PDB file of C-alpha atoms in Angstrom:
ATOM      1  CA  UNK L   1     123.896 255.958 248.898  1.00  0.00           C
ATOM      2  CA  UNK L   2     126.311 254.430 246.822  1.00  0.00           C
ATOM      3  CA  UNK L   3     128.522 253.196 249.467  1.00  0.00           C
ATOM      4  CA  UNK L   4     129.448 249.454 251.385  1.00  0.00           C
ATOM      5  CA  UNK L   5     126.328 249.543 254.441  1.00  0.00           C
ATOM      6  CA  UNK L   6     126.804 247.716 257.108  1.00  0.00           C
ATOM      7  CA  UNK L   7     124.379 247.118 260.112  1.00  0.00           C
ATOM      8  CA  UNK L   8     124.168 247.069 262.652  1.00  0.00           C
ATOM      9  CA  UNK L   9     126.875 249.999 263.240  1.00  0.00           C
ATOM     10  CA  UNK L  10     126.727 248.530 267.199  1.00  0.00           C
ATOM     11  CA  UNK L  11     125.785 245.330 268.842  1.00  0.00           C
ATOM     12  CA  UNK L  12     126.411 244.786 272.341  1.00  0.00           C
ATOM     13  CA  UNK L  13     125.187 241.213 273.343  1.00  0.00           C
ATOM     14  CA  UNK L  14     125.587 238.561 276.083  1.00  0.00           C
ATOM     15  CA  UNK L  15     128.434 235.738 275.875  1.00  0.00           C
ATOM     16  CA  UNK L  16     126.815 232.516 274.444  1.00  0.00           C
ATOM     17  CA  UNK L  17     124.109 234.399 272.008  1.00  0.00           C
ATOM     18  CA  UNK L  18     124.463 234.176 267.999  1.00  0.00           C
ATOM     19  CA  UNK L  19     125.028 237.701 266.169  1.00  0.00           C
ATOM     20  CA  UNK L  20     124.387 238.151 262.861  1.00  0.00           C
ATOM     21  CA  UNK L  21     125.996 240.547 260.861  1.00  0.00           C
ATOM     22  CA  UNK L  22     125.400 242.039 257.494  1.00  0.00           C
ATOM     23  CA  UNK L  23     126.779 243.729 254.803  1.00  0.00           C
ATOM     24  CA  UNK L  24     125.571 245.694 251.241  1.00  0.00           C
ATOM     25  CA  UNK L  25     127.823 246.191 248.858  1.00  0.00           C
ATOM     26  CA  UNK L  26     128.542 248.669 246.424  1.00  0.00           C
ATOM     27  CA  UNK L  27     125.956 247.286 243.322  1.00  0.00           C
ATOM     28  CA  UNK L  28     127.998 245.199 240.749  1.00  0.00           C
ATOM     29  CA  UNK L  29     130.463 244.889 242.781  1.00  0.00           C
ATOM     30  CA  UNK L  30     131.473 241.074 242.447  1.00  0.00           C
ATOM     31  CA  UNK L  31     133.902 240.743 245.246  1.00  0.00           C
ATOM     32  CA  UNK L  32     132.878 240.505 248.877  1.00  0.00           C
ATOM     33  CA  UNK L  33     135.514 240.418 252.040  1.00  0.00           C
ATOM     34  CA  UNK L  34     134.942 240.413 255.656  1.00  0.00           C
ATOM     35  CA  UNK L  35     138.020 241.633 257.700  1.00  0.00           C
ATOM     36  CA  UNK L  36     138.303 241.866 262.292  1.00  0.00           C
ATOM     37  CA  UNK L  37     139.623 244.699 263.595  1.00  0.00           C
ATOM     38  CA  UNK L  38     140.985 244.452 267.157  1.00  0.00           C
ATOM     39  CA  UNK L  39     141.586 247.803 268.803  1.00  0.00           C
ATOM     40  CA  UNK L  40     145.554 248.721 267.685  1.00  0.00           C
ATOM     41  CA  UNK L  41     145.536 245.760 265.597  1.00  0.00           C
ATOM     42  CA  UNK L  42     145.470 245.526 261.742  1.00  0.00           C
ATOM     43  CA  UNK L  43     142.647 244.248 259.820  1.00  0.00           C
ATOM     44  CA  UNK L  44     142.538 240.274 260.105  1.00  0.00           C
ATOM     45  CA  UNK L  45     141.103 238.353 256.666  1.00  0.00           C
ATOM     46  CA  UNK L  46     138.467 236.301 257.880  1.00  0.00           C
ATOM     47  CA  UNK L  47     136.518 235.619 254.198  1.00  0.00           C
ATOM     48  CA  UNK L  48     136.208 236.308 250.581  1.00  0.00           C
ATOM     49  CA  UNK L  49     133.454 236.325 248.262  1.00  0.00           C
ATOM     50  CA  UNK L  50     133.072 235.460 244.562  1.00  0.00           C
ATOM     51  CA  UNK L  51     130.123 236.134 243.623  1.00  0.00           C
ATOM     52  CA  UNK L  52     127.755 234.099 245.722  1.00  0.00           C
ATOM     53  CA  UNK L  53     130.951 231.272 246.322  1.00  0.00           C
ATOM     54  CA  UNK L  54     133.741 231.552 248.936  1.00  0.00           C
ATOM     55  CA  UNK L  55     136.713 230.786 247.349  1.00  0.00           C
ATOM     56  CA  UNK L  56     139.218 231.598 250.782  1.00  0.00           C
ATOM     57  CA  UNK L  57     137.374 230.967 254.310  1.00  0.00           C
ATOM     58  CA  UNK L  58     140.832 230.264 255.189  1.00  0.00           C
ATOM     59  CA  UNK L  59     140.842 233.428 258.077  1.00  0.00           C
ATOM     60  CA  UNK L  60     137.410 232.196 259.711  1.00  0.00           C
ATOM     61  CA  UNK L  61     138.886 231.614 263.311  1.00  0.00           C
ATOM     62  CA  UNK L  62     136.829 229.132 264.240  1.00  0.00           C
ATOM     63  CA  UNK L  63     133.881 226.574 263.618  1.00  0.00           C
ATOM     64  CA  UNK L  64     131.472 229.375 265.395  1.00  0.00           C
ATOM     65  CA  UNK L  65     132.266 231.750 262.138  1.00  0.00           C
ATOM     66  CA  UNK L  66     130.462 231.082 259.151  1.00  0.00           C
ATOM     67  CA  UNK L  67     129.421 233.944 256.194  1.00  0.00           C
ATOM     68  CA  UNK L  68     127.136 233.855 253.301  1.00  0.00           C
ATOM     69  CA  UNK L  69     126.289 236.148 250.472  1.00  0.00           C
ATOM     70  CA  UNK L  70     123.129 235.546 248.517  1.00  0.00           C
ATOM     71  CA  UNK L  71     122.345 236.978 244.679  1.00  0.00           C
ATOM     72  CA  UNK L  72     125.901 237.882 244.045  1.00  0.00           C
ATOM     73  CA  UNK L  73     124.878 240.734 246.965  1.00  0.00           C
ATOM     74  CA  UNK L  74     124.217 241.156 250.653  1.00  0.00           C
ATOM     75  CA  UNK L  75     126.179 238.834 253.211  1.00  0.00           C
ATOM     76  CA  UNK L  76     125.424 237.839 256.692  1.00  0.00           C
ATOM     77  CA  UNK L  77     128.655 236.999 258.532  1.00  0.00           C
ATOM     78  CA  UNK L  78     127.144 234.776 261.792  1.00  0.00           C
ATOM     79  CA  UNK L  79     129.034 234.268 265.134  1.00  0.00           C
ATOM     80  CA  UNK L  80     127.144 231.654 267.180  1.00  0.00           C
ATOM     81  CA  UNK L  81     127.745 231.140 270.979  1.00  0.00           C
ATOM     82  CA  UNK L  82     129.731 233.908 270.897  1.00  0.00           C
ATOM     83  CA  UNK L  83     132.595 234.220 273.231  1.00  0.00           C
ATOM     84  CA  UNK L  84     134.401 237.911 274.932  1.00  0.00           C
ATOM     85  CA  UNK L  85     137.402 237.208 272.565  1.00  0.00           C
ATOM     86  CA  UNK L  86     135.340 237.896 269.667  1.00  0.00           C
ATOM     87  CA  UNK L  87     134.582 241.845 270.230  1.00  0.00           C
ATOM     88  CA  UNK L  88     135.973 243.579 267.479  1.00  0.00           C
ATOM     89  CA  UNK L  89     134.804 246.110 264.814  1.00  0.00           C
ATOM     90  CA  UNK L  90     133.930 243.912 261.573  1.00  0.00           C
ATOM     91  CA  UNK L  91     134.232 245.582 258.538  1.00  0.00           C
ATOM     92  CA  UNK L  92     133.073 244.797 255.544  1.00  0.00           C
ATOM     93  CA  UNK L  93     134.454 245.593 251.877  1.00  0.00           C
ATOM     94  CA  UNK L  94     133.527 244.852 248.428  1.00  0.00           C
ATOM     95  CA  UNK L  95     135.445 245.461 244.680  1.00  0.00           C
ATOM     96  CA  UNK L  96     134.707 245.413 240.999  1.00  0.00           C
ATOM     97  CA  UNK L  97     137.157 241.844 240.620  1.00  0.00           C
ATOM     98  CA  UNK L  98     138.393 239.470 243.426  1.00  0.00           C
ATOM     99  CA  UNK L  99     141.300 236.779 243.287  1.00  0.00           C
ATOM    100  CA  UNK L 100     144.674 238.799 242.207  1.00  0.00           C
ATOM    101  CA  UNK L 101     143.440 241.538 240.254  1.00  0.00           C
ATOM    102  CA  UNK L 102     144.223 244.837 241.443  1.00  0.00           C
ATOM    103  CA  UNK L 103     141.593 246.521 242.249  1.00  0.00           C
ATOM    104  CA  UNK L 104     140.922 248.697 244.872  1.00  0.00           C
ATOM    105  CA  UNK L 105     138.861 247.941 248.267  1.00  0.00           C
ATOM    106  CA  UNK L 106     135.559 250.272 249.430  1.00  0.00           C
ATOM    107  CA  UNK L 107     134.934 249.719 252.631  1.00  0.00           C
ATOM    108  CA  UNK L 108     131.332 250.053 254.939  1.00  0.00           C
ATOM    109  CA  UNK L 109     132.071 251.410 258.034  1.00  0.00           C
ATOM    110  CA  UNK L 110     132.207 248.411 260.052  1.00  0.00           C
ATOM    111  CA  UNK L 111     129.990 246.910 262.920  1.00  0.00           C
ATOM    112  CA  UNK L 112     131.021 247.067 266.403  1.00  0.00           C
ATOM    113  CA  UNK L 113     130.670 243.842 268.352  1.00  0.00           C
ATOM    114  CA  UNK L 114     130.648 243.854 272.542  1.00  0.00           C
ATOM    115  CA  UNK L 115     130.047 240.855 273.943  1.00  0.00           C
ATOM    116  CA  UNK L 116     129.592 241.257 277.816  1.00  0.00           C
TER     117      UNK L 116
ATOM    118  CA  UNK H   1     156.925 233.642 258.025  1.00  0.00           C
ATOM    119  CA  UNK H   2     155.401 236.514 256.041  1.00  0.00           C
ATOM    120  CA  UNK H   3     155.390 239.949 257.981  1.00  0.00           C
ATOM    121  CA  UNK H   4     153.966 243.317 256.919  1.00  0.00           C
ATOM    122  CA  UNK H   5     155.164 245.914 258.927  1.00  0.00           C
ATOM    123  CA  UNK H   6     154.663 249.929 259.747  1.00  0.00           C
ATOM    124  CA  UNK H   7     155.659 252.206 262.634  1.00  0.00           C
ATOM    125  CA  UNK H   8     153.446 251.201 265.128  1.00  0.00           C
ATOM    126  CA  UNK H   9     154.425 254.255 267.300  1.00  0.00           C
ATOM    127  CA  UNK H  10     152.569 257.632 265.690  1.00  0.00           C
ATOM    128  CA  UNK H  11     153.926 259.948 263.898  1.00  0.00           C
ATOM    129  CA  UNK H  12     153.735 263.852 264.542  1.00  0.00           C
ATOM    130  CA  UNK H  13     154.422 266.271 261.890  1.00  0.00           C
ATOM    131  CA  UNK H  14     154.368 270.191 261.487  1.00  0.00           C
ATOM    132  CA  UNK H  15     151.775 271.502 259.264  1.00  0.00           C
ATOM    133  CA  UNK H  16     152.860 272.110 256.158  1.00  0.00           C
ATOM    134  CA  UNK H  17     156.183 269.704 256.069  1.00  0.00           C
ATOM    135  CA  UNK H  18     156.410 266.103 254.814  1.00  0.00           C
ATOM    136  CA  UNK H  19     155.180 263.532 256.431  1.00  0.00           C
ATOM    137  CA  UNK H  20     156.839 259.987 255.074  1.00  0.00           C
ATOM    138  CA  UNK H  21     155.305 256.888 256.072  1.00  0.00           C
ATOM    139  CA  UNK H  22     157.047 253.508 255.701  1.00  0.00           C
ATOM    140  CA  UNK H  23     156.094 250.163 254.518  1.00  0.00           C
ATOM    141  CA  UNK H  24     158.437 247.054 254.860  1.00  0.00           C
ATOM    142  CA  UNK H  25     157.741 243.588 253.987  1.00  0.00           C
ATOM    143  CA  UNK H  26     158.816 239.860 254.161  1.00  0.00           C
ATOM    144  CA  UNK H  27     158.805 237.039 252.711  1.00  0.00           C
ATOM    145  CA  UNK H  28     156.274 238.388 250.252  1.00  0.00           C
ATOM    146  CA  UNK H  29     156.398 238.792 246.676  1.00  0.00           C
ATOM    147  CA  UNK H  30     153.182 241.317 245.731  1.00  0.00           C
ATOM    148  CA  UNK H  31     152.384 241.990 242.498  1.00  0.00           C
ATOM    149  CA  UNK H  32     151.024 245.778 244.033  1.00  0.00           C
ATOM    150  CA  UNK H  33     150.890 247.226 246.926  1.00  0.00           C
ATOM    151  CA  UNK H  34     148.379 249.556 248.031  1.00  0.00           C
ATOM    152  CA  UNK H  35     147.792 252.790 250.689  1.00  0.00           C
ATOM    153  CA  UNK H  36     144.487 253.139 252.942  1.00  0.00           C
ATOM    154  CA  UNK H  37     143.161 255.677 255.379  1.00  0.00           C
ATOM    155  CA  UNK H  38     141.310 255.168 257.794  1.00  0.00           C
ATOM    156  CA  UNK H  39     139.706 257.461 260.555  1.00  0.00           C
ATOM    157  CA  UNK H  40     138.830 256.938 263.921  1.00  0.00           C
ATOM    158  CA  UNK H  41     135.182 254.710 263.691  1.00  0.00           C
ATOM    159  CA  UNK H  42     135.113 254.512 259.788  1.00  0.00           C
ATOM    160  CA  UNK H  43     136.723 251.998 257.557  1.00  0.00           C
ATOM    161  CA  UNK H  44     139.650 252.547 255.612  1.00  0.00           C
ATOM    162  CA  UNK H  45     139.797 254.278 252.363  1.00  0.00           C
ATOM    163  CA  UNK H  46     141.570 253.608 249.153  1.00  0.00           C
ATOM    164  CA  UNK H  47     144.160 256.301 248.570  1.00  0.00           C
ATOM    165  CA  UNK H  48     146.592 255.133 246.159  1.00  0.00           C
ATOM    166  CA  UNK H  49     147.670 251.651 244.276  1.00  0.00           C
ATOM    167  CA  UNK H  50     151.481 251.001 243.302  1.00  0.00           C
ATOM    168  CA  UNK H  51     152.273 247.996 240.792  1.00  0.00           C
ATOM    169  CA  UNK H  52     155.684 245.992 241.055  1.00  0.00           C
ATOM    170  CA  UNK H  53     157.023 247.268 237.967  1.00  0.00           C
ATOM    171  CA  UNK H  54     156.549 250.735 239.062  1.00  0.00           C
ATOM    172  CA  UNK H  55     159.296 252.932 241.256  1.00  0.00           C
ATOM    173  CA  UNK H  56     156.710 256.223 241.783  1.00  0.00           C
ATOM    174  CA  UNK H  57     152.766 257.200 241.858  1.00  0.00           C
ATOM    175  CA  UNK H  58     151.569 260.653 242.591  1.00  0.00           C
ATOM    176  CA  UNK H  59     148.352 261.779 243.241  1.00  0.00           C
ATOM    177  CA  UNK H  60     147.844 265.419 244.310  1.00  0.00           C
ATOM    178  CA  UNK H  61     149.842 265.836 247.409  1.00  0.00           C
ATOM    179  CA  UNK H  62     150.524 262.365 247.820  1.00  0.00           C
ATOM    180  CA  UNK H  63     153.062 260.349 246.788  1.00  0.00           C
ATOM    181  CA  UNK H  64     154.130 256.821 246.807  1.00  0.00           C
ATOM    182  CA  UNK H  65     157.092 254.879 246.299  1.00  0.00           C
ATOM    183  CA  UNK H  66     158.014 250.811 245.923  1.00  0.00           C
ATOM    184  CA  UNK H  67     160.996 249.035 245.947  1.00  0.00           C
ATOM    185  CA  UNK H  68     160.705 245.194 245.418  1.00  0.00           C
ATOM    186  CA  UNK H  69     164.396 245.331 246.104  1.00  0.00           C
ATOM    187  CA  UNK H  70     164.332 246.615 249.315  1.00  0.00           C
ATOM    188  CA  UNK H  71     160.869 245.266 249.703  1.00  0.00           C
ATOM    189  CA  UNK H  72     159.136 248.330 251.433  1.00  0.00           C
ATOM    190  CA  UNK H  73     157.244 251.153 250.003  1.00  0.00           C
ATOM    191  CA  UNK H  74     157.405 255.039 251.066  1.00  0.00           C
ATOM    192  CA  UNK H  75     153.952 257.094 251.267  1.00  0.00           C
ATOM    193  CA  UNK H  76     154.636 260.925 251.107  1.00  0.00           C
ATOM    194  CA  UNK H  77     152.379 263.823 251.800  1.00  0.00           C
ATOM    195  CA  UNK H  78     153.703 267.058 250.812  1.00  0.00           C
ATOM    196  CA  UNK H  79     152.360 270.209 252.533  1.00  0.00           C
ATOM    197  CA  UNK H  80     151.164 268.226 255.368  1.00  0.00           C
ATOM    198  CA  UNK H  81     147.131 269.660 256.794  1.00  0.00           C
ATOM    199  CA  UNK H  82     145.739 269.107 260.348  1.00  0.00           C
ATOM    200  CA  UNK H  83     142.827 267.640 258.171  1.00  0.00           C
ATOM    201  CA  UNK H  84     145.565 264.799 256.844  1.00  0.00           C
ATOM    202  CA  UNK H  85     145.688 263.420 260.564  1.00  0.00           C
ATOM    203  CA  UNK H  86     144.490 259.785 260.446  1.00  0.00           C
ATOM    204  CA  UNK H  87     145.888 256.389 260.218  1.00  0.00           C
ATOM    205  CA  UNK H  88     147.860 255.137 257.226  1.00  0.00           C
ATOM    206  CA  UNK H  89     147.520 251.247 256.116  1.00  0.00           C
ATOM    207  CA  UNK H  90     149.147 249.402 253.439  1.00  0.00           C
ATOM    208  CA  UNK H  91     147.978 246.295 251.744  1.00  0.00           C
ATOM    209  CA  UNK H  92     149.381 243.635 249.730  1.00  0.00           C
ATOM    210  CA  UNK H  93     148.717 240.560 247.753  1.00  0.00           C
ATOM    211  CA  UNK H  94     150.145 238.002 247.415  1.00  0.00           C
ATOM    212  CA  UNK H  95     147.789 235.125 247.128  1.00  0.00           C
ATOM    213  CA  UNK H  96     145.659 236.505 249.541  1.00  0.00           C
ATOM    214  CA  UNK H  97     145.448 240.733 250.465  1.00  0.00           C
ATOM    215  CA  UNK H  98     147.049 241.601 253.687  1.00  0.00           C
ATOM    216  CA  UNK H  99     146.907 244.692 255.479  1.00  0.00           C
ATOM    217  CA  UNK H 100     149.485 246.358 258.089  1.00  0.00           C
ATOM    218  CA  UNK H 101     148.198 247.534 261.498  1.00  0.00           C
ATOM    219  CA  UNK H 102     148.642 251.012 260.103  1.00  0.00           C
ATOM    220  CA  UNK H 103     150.719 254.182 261.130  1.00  0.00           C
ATOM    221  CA  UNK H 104     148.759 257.114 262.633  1.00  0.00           C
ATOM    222  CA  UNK H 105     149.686 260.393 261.824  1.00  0.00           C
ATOM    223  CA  UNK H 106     149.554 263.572 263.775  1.00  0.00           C
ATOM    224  CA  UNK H 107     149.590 267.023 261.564  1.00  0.00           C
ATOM    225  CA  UNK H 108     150.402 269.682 264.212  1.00  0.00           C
ATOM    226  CA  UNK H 109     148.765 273.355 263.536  1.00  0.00           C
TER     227      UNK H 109
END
């Protein structure tokens, strides 16, 4: 299982509640990124990860987003009171380097977030 | 303001003809430029990376073009499969990597 894992795969929750969402990434992999995906939309940049630092929150949406990554590995992106606007598949992707080198993304295969 | 755009309609193609894919850009000036895909419920995958100072990358049947003039880049698949059928992103950076909302492609048997 050398892949990005992300879980869960589905939530479905009730507006107001907290979800917590969280992401492994490929081992040694230095760079973390958490991306929305809106159905027909493009992925939206929400954070990035160096290491266990967040260099560029700059696409968090709102005050109710916040994401942390512990031991230069797993991350827990958190969505408190949680409103209808915010179902979306979040995806999760990680890379050997971060900041402008070029190398490429490996994505997990997202979670699904419902809010009713 | 900085736009990344593809053809948001889809695109169908006969099996076994070239499918072309298109990539335009604004306001942008990447150092490379790279092509996902992604299929239905899974997240994208890294097909191919293009750097600024180069015109043409193959890989197998793929192949991709990028013109900082023109600023848009060309993805090619040659011999087109039903199995190719899936969405197409591309990505920049800039300071920050963007992603298009992706073309989706149609192989017809």
């Amino acid at each position: 299982g050398a892949g990005v894992s992300q879980s869960p795969s589905n939530k479905v929750t009730e507006k107001g509640k907290d979800v917590e969402l969280r992401c492994d990434p490929i081992s040694g992999h230095t760079a973390l990124y958490w991306y929305r995906q809106s159905l027909g939309q493009g992925l939206e940049f929400l954070i990035y990860f160096q290491g266990n630092s967040a260099p560029d929150k700059s696409g968090l949406p709102s005050d109710r987003f916040s994401a942390e990554r512990t031991g230069g590995s797993v991350s827990t992106l958190t969505i408190q009171r949680t409103q209808q606007e915010d179902s979306a598949v979040y995806l999760c992707a990680s890379s050997l380097g971060g900041g402008r080198e070029n190398q490429p993304q490996h994505f997990g295969d997202g979670t699904r977030l419902s809010i009713l | 303001s900085q736009k990344i755009e593809q053809n948001s309609e889809a695109l169908n193609i006969q099996e076994g003809k070239t499918a072309t894919l298109t990539c335009n850009y604004t306001n942008y000036s990447p150092a490379y430029l790279q092509w996902y895909r992604q299929d239905p419920g899974r997240g994208p995958v890294f097909l191919l990376l293009i750097r600024e100072n180069e015109k043409e990358k193959r890989k197998e049947r793929l192949k991709v073009t990028f013109d900082t003039t023109l600023k848009q880049s060309l993805f090619h698949i040659t011999a087109s499969q039903p199995a190719d059928s899936a969405t197409y992103l591309c990505a920049l950076r800039d300071d920050k990597i963007i992603f298009g909302k992706g073309t989706r492609l149609h192989i017809l048997p």
